[in-house]
Amino acid sequence: MNDTSSGPSRRRPDPSGTVSLSPGSAGPERPGPEGVLAALRSPRMLTVEVLGGLVTAFALIPESLSFAIVAGLDPKTGLYAAFTMACVTALLGGRPGMVSGAAGSTALVVFPVARDHGVEYLFATVILGGVLQVVMGSLGVAKLMRFIPRSVMTGFVDALAILIFTAQLDNLIDVPWQVYPLVAAGLLVIVLFPRITTGVPAPLASILLVTLAVVVLSVDVPTVGDQGALPESFPVFGVPDVPVSLHTLGVIAPYAAALALVGLMESLLTAKLVDDLTDTSSNKTREALGQGAANIVTGFFGGMGGCAMIGQTMINVKQAGARTRISSLLAGVFLIIMSVTLADIVGEIPMAALVAVMTAVAVTTFDWNSLRTLRVMPLSETVVLLVTVVSTVVTDNLAVGVVLGVLTAMVAFARRVAHFTRIVPTGPGTYRVEGQLFFASSNDLVYQFDYAGDPPEVTVDFSTATVWDSSTVAALQAVRERYAGHGSTVTFTGLDAVSAGYIDRLEGKLGGAG
């Protein structure tokens, strides 16, 4: 089960003796994550993995129930999804330590199909969504992650922390006053317990101690059992009872596509976040394939589908210190065992204990350094970060925030590159073009020449420029036509192979441009 990385591109030796990085690399190649065999050989490491899986399972249960209820489904569909998603991605995914389950983002995507067409159509949607994720993974979509800039990732992390915290507010409003000291006590345990021992994860100690206090003191506060009924049996295999027809495909395809895109984006972003936290690399293509396989299995076992659970992953990796597939697998195993066989005990866990854990996760996840660097960052990157955070928090959808952040970054980048393009007169009727020529930088190209004052023979040197698109070819065509209108001819010199190829293929075929 050891992983090979396909994260950053491999380094290429440079004759000068320096290290050169291929496009998309952010630095020297990271090592792969620690493997299962290493954990099995180390009792201490194995203990961390087992306890990490246990505390993560506790945190998975209430959210899985809540997301199923939000989607108008039987609560067990959320727990079944958490079980199958966690186990399958642990075995087949590309990011050890990451935990998948029934996520809120995917619940929002698929609940309309269950509401309008029934739960069997939901299961079919989840299966098709998984198939689409496998296809996208096979096509290498995961490799596009390298194009997400740091400002978007920082905004993603900060928005994630805010969403994790705001998700706890429902458990802090209109509740008995005893909830507040219990949450405070839970947070205190999480902060102080590591000073006593690191043998037991602080979140697990917090859950156990707060639960013990509630039981001993007979405090009446909301519990996990209040979130919904736990299942009485393990999930069983079943084929969705829907007609196999084009009509069915037409009903489920839009929701399946949305599930595939949102789930894959959130999972790959979470994988990248864990890479950064652990300073290791992971196989994003394998993760995409694993997410797809997990959703396929989930649909056949009566689950509502899902993706990476960011909060629970932070508990497993950051709070508990787990690093391998063992913890992720055991999180799913412990969840289903506790839900089915220990339902009465698990149902008594106070929500205050879990609120304390998730609040600690939110505080430690937020990149506080990003607030201090806002003043020194370039304005464009600050805008990208803020767009990502605000759009994510407003829509309550991490995928929407990331897409808007990336689009903003693209516009900012195009605008910045366009400013470095210049037309330099080098003599009578001679010019030199400098920079990258594309739609954003070539719009004003046609206005940079002295058509009336130049001699009959004009030369434009492109040895320090590159043509990238049809917009530039159209602009150059307009330059030729304007010079022709003044009785002059223009020659383009110094074109590289890419630029010459664009001009040869497109000039004269784009219609009037000037």
CSV table of N, CA and C in Angstrom, one decimal, residues 297-400:
chain,number,residue,atom,x,y,z
A,297,VAL,N,-19.0,2.4,-5.4
A,297,VAL,CA,-19.4,1.5,-4.4
A,297,VAL,C,-20.4,2.0,-3.4
A,298,THR,N,-20.3,3.3,-3.1
A,298,THR,CA,-21.3,3.9,-2.2
A,298,THR,C,-22.7,3.9,-2.8
A,299,GLY,N,-22.9,4.1,-4.1
A,299,GLY,CA,-24.2,4.1,-4.7
A,299,GLY,C,-24.8,2.7,-4.6
A,300,PHE,N,-24.0,1.7,-4.8
A,300,PHE,CA,-24.5,0.3,-4.7
A,300,PHE,C,-24.8,-0.2,-3.3
A,301,PHE,N,-24.3,0.5,-2.3
A,301,PHE,CA,-24.5,0.1,-0.9
A,301,PHE,C,-25.4,1.1,-0.2
A,302,GLY,N,-26.2,1.9,-0.9
A,302,GLY,CA,-27.2,2.7,-0.3
A,302,GLY,C,-26.7,4.0,0.4
A,303,GLY,N,-25.6,4.5,-0.1
A,303,GLY,CA,-25.0,5.8,0.4
A,303,GLY,C,-25.3,7.0,-0.5
A,304,MET,N,-25.2,8.2,0.1
A,304,MET,CA,-25.6,9.4,-0.6
A,304,MET,C,-24.4,10.0,-1.4
A,305,GLY,N,-23.3,9.3,-1.5
A,305,GLY,CA,-22.2,9.9,-2.2
A,305,GLY,C,-21.4,10.8,-1.3
A,306,GLY,N,-20.2,11.2,-1.8
A,306,GLY,CA,-19.4,12.2,-1.0
A,306,GLY,C,-18.1,12.5,-1.6
A,307,CYS,N,-17.2,13.0,-0.8
A,307,CYS,CA,-15.9,13.4,-1.2
A,307,CYS,C,-15.0,13.5,0.0
A,308,ALA,N,-13.8,14.1,-0.1
A,308,ALA,CA,-13.0,14.3,1.1
A,308,ALA,C,-13.7,15.2,2.1
A,309,MET,N,-13.5,14.8,3.3
A,309,MET,CA,-14.1,15.6,4.5
A,309,MET,C,-12.9,16.4,5.1
A,310,ILE,N,-13.0,17.7,4.8
A,310,ILE,CA,-11.8,18.5,5.1
A,310,ILE,C,-11.6,18.6,6.7
A,311,GLY,N,-12.7,18.9,7.4
A,311,GLY,CA,-12.6,19.0,8.8
A,311,GLY,C,-12.1,17.7,9.5
A,312,GLN,N,-12.7,16.6,9.1
A,312,GLN,CA,-12.3,15.3,9.6
A,312,GLN,C,-10.8,15.0,9.2
A,313,THR,N,-10.4,15.4,8.0
A,313,THR,CA,-9.1,15.1,7.6
A,313,THR,C,-8.1,15.9,8.5
A,314,MET,N,-8.5,17.2,8.8
A,314,MET,CA,-7.6,18.0,9.7
A,314,MET,C,-7.5,17.4,11.1
A,315,ILE,N,-8.6,16.8,11.6
A,315,ILE,CA,-8.6,16.1,12.9
A,315,ILE,C,-7.6,14.9,12.8
A,316,ASN,N,-7.7,14.1,11.7
A,316,ASN,CA,-6.9,13.0,11.6
A,316,ASN,C,-5.4,13.3,11.4
A,317,VAL,N,-5.1,14.3,10.5
A,317,VAL,CA,-3.7,14.6,10.2
A,317,VAL,C,-3.1,15.6,11.2
A,318,LYS,N,-3.8,16.7,11.4
A,318,LYS,CA,-3.2,17.7,12.2
A,318,LYS,C,-3.4,17.5,13.7
A,319,GLN,N,-4.6,17.1,14.1
A,319,GLN,CA,-4.8,17.0,15.6
A,319,GLN,C,-4.3,15.7,16.1
A,320,ALA,N,-4.6,14.6,15.4
A,320,ALA,CA,-4.2,13.2,15.9
A,320,ALA,C,-2.8,12.9,15.4
A,321,GLY,N,-2.3,13.5,14.3
A,321,GLY,CA,-1.0,13.2,13.9
A,321,GLY,C,-0.9,11.9,13.0
A,322,ALA,N,-2.0,11.4,12.5
A,322,ALA,CA,-1.9,10.2,11.7
A,322,ALA,C,-1.4,10.6,10.3
A,323,ARG,N,-0.8,9.6,9.6
A,323,ARG,CA,-0.1,9.8,8.3
A,323,ARG,C,-0.4,8.7,7.3
A,324,THR,N,-1.0,7.6,7.6
A,324,THR,CA,-1.1,6.5,6.7
A,324,THR,C,-2.5,6.1,6.4
A,325,ARG,N,-2.7,5.1,5.5
A,325,ARG,CA,-4.0,4.7,5.1
A,325,ARG,C,-4.7,4.0,6.3
A,326,ILE,N,-3.9,3.5,7.3
A,326,ILE,CA,-4.5,2.8,8.4
A,326,ILE,C,-5.6,3.6,9.1
A,327,SER,N,-5.2,4.8,9.4
A,327,SER,CA,-6.2,5.7,10.1
A,327,SER,C,-7.4,6.0,9.3
A,328,SER,N,-7.3,6.2,8.0
A,328,SER,CA,-8.4,6.5,7.2
A,328,SER,C,-9.4,5.3,7.1
A,329,LEU,N,-8.8,4.1,6.9
A,329,LEU,CA,-9.5,2.9,6.8
A,329,LEU,C,-10.3,2.6,8.2
A,330,LEU,N,-9.5,2.8,9.3
A,330,LEU,CA,-10.1,2.5,10.6
A,330,LEU,C,-11.2,3.5,10.9
A,331,ALA,N,-11.1,4.7,10.4
A,331,ALA,CA,-12.2,5.7,10.6
A,331,ALA,C,-13.5,5.2,10.1
A,332,GLY,N,-13.5,4.6,8.9
A,332,GLY,CA,-14.7,4.0,8.3
A,332,GLY,C,-15.2,2.8,9.1
A,333,VAL,N,-14.2,1.9,9.4
A,333,VAL,CA,-14.5,0.7,10.2
A,333,VAL,C,-15.1,1.0,11.5
A,334,PHE,N,-14.4,1.9,12.3
A,334,PHE,CA,-14.9,2.2,13.6
A,334,PHE,C,-16.3,2.9,13.5
A,335,LEU,N,-16.5,3.7,12.5
A,335,LEU,CA,-17.8,4.4,12.4
A,335,LEU,C,-18.9,3.5,12.2
A,336,ILE,N,-18.8,2.5,11.3
A,336,ILE,CA,-19.9,1.6,11.1
A,336,ILE,C,-20.1,0.6,12.3
A,337,ILE,N,-19.0,0.2,12.9
A,337,ILE,CA,-19.2,-0.7,14.1
A,337,ILE,C,-19.8,0.1,15.2
A,338,MET,N,-19.4,1.3,15.5
A,338,MET,CA,-20.0,2.0,16.6
A,338,MET,C,-21.4,2.4,16.3
A,339,SER,N,-21.7,2.7,15.0
A,339,SER,CA,-23.1,3.1,14.7
A,339,SER,C,-24.1,2.0,14.8
A,340,VAL,N,-23.6,0.8,14.5
A,340,VAL,CA,-24.5,-0.4,14.5
A,340,VAL,C,-24.6,-1.1,15.8
A,341,THR,N,-23.4,-1.3,16.4
A,341,THR,CA,-23.3,-2.2,17.6
A,341,THR,C,-23.3,-1.4,18.9
A,342,LEU,N,-22.8,-0.1,18.8
A,342,LEU,CA,-22.7,0.7,20.0
A,342,LEU,C,-23.6,2.0,19.9
A,343,ALA,N,-24.7,1.8,19.2
A,343,ALA,CA,-25.6,3.0,18.9
A,343,ALA,C,-26.0,3.7,20.2
A,344,ASP,N,-26.3,3.0,21.2
A,344,ASP,CA,-26.8,3.6,22.5
A,344,ASP,C,-25.7,4.4,23.1
A,345,ILE,N,-24.5,3.9,23.1
A,345,ILE,CA,-23.4,4.6,23.7
A,345,ILE,C,-23.0,5.8,22.9
A,346,VAL,N,-22.8,5.6,21.6
A,346,VAL,CA,-22.4,6.7,20.7
A,346,VAL,C,-23.4,7.8,20.7
A,347,GLY,N,-24.7,7.4,20.8
A,347,GLY,CA,-25.8,8.4,20.8
A,347,GLY,C,-25.7,9.4,22.0
A,348,GLU,N,-25.0,9.0,23.1
A,348,GLU,CA,-24.9,9.8,24.3
A,348,GLU,C,-23.8,10.8,24.3
A,349,ILE,N,-23.0,10.8,23.2
A,349,ILE,CA,-21.9,11.7,23.2
A,349,ILE,C,-22.5,13.1,23.0
A,350,PRO,N,-22.1,14.1,23.9
A,350,PRO,CA,-22.7,15.4,23.7
A,350,PRO,C,-22.1,16.2,22.5
A,351,MET,N,-23.0,16.9,21.8
A,351,MET,CA,-22.5,17.7,20.7
A,351,MET,C,-21.5,18.7,21.1
A,352,ALA,N,-21.6,19.1,22.4
A,352,ALA,CA,-20.6,20.1,22.9
A,352,ALA,C,-19.2,19.6,22.7
A,353,ALA,N,-19.0,18.3,22.9
A,353,ALA,CA,-17.6,17.7,22.8
A,353,ALA,C,-17.1,17.8,21.4
A,354,LEU,N,-18.0,17.6,20.4
A,354,LEU,CA,-17.6,17.6,19.0
A,354,LEU,C,-17.5,19.0,18.5
A,355,VAL,N,-18.3,20.0,19.1
A,355,VAL,CA,-18.1,21.4,18.8
A,355,VAL,C,-16.8,21.9,19.2
A,356,ALA,N,-16.3,21.4,20.4
A,356,ALA,CA,-15.0,21.8,20.8
A,356,ALA,C,-13.9,21.4,19.9
A,357,VAL,N,-14.0,20.1,19.5
A,357,VAL,CA,-13.0,19.6,18.5
A,357,VAL,C,-13.0,20.3,17.2
A,358,MET,N,-14.2,20.6,16.6
A,358,MET,CA,-14.2,21.2,15.4
A,358,MET,C,-13.8,22.7,15.5
A,359,THR,N,-14.1,23.3,16.6
A,359,THR,CA,-13.7,24.7,16.8
A,359,THR,C,-12.1,24.8,16.8
A,360,ALA,N,-11.5,23.8,17.5
A,360,ALA,CA,-10.1,23.8,17.6
A,360,ALA,C,-9.5,23.5,16.2
A,361,VAL,N,-10.2,22.7,15.4
A,361,VAL,CA,-9.7,22.5,14.0
A,361,VAL,C,-9.8,23.8,13.2
A,362,ALA,N,-10.9,24.5,13.4
A,362,ALA,CA,-11.0,25.8,12.6
A,362,ALA,C,-9.9,26.8,13.0
A,363,VAL,N,-9.6,26.9,14.3
A,363,VAL,CA,-8.6,27.8,14.7
A,363,VAL,C,-7.2,27.5,14.2
A,364,THR,N,-6.9,26.2,14.2
A,364,THR,CA,-5.6,25.8,13.8
A,364,THR,C,-5.5,25.7,12.3
A,365,THR,N,-6.6,25.6,11.6
A,365,THR,CA,-6.6,25.5,10.1
A,365,THR,C,-6.4,26.9,9.5
A,366,PHE,N,-7.0,27.9,10.1
A,366,PHE,CA,-6.9,29.3,9.5
A,366,PHE,C,-5.5,29.7,9.4
A,367,ASP,N,-5.1,30.3,8.3
A,367,ASP,CA,-3.7,30.7,8.1
A,367,ASP,C,-3.6,32.1,8.6
A,368,TRP,N,-3.3,32.3,9.9
A,368,TRP,CA,-3.2,33.6,10.5
A,368,TRP,C,-2.2,34.5,9.9
A,369,ASN,N,-1.1,33.9,9.4
A,369,ASN,CA,-0.1,34.6,8.8
A,369,ASN,C,-0.6,35.4,7.5
A,370,SER,N,-1.7,34.9,6.9
A,370,SER,CA,-2.2,35.6,5.7
A,370,SER,C,-2.7,36.9,6.1
A,371,LEU,N,-3.2,37.1,7.3
A,371,LEU,CA,-3.7,38.5,7.7
A,371,LEU,C,-2.5,39.4,7.8
A,372,ARG,N,-1.4,38.9,8.3
A,372,ARG,CA,-0.2,39.8,8.5
A,372,ARG,C,0.4,40.2,7.2
A,373,THR,N,0.3,39.3,6.2
A,373,THR,CA,0.9,39.6,4.9
A,373,THR,C,0.0,40.3,3.9
A,374,LEU,N,-1.2,40.6,4.3
A,374,LEU,CA,-2.1,41.3,3.3
A,374,LEU,C,-1.5,42.6,2.9
A,375,ARG,N,-0.8,43.4,3.8
A,375,ARG,CA,-0.3,44.7,3.4
A,375,ARG,C,0.9,44.6,2.5
A,376,VAL,N,1.6,43.5,2.5
A,376,VAL,CA,2.8,43.4,1.7
A,376,VAL,C,2.6,42.6,0.4
A,377,MET,N,1.5,41.9,0.3
A,377,MET,CA,1.2,41.2,-0.9
A,377,MET,C,0.9,42.1,-2.0
A,378,PRO,N,1.2,41.7,-3.3
A,378,PRO,CA,0.7,42.5,-4.4
A,378,PRO,C,-0.9,42.7,-4.4
A,379,LEU,N,-1.4,43.8,-4.8
A,379,LEU,CA,-2.8,44.1,-4.7
A,379,LEU,C,-3.6,43.0,-5.4
A,380,SER,N,-3.1,42.6,-6.6
A,380,SER,CA,-3.8,41.6,-7.3
A,380,SER,C,-4.0,40.3,-6.6
A,381,GLU,N,-3.0,39.8,-5.8
A,381,GLU,CA,-3.0,38.6,-5.1
A,381,GLU,C,-4.0,38.8,-3.8
A,382,THR,N,-3.9,40.0,-3.3
A,382,THR,CA,-4.9,40.2,-2.2
A,382,THR,C,-6.3,40.1,-2.6
A,383,VAL,N,-6.6,40.7,-3.8
A,383,VAL,CA,-7.9,40.6,-4.3
A,383,VAL,C,-8.3,39.2,-4.6
A,384,VAL,N,-7.4,38.4,-5.2
A,384,VAL,CA,-7.7,37.0,-5.4
A,384,VAL,C,-8.0,36.2,-4.1
A,385,LEU,N,-7.2,36.5,-3.1
A,385,LEU,CA,-7.5,35.8,-1.8
A,385,LEU,C,-8.9,36.2,-1.3
A,386,LEU,N,-9.2,37.5,-1.3
A,386,LEU,CA,-10.4,38.0,-0.7
A,386,LEU,C,-11.6,37.5,-1.5
A,387,VAL,N,-11.5,37.4,-2.9
A,387,VAL,CA,-12.6,36.9,-3.7
A,387,VAL,C,-12.8,35.4,-3.3
A,388,THR,N,-11.8,34.7,-3.2
A,388,THR,CA,-11.9,33.2,-2.8
A,388,THR,C,-12.6,33.1,-1.5
A,389,VAL,N,-12.2,33.8,-0.5
A,389,VAL,CA,-12.8,33.7,0.9
A,389,VAL,C,-14.2,34.1,0.9
A,390,VAL,N,-14.5,35.3,0.3
A,390,VAL,CA,-15.8,35.9,0.4
A,390,VAL,C,-16.8,35.0,-0.4
A,391,SER,N,-16.5,34.7,-1.6
A,391,SER,CA,-17.4,33.9,-2.4
A,391,SER,C,-17.6,32.5,-1.8
A,392,THR,N,-16.6,31.9,-1.2
A,392,THR,CA,-16.8,30.6,-0.6
A,392,THR,C,-17.8,30.7,0.6
A,393,VAL,N,-17.5,31.7,1.5
A,393,VAL,CA,-18.3,31.9,2.7
A,393,VAL,C,-19.8,32.3,2.3
A,394,VAL,N,-19.9,33.1,1.3
A,394,VAL,CA,-21.3,33.6,1.0
A,394,VAL,C,-22.1,32.4,0.3
A,395,THR,N,-21.5,31.6,-0.5
A,395,THR,CA,-22.2,30.5,-1.2
A,395,THR,C,-22.2,29.3,-0.4
A,396,ASP,N,-21.3,29.2,0.6
A,396,ASP,CA,-21.2,28.0,1.4
A,396,ASP,C,-20.7,26.8,0.6
A,397,ASN,N,-19.9,27.1,-0.4
A,397,ASN,CA,-19.5,26.1,-1.4
A,397,ASN,C,-18.0,26.4,-1.8
A,398,LEU,N,-17.2,25.5,-1.3
A,398,LEU,CA,-15.7,25.6,-1.6
A,398,LEU,C,-15.4,25.6,-3.0
A,399,ALA,N,-16.1,24.8,-3.8
A,399,ALA,CA,-15.8,24.7,-5.2
A,399,ALA,C,-16.1,26.0,-6.0
A,400,VAL,N,-17.2,26.7,-5.6
A,400,VAL,CA,-17.5,27.9,-6.2
A,400,VAL,C,-16.4,29.0,-5.9
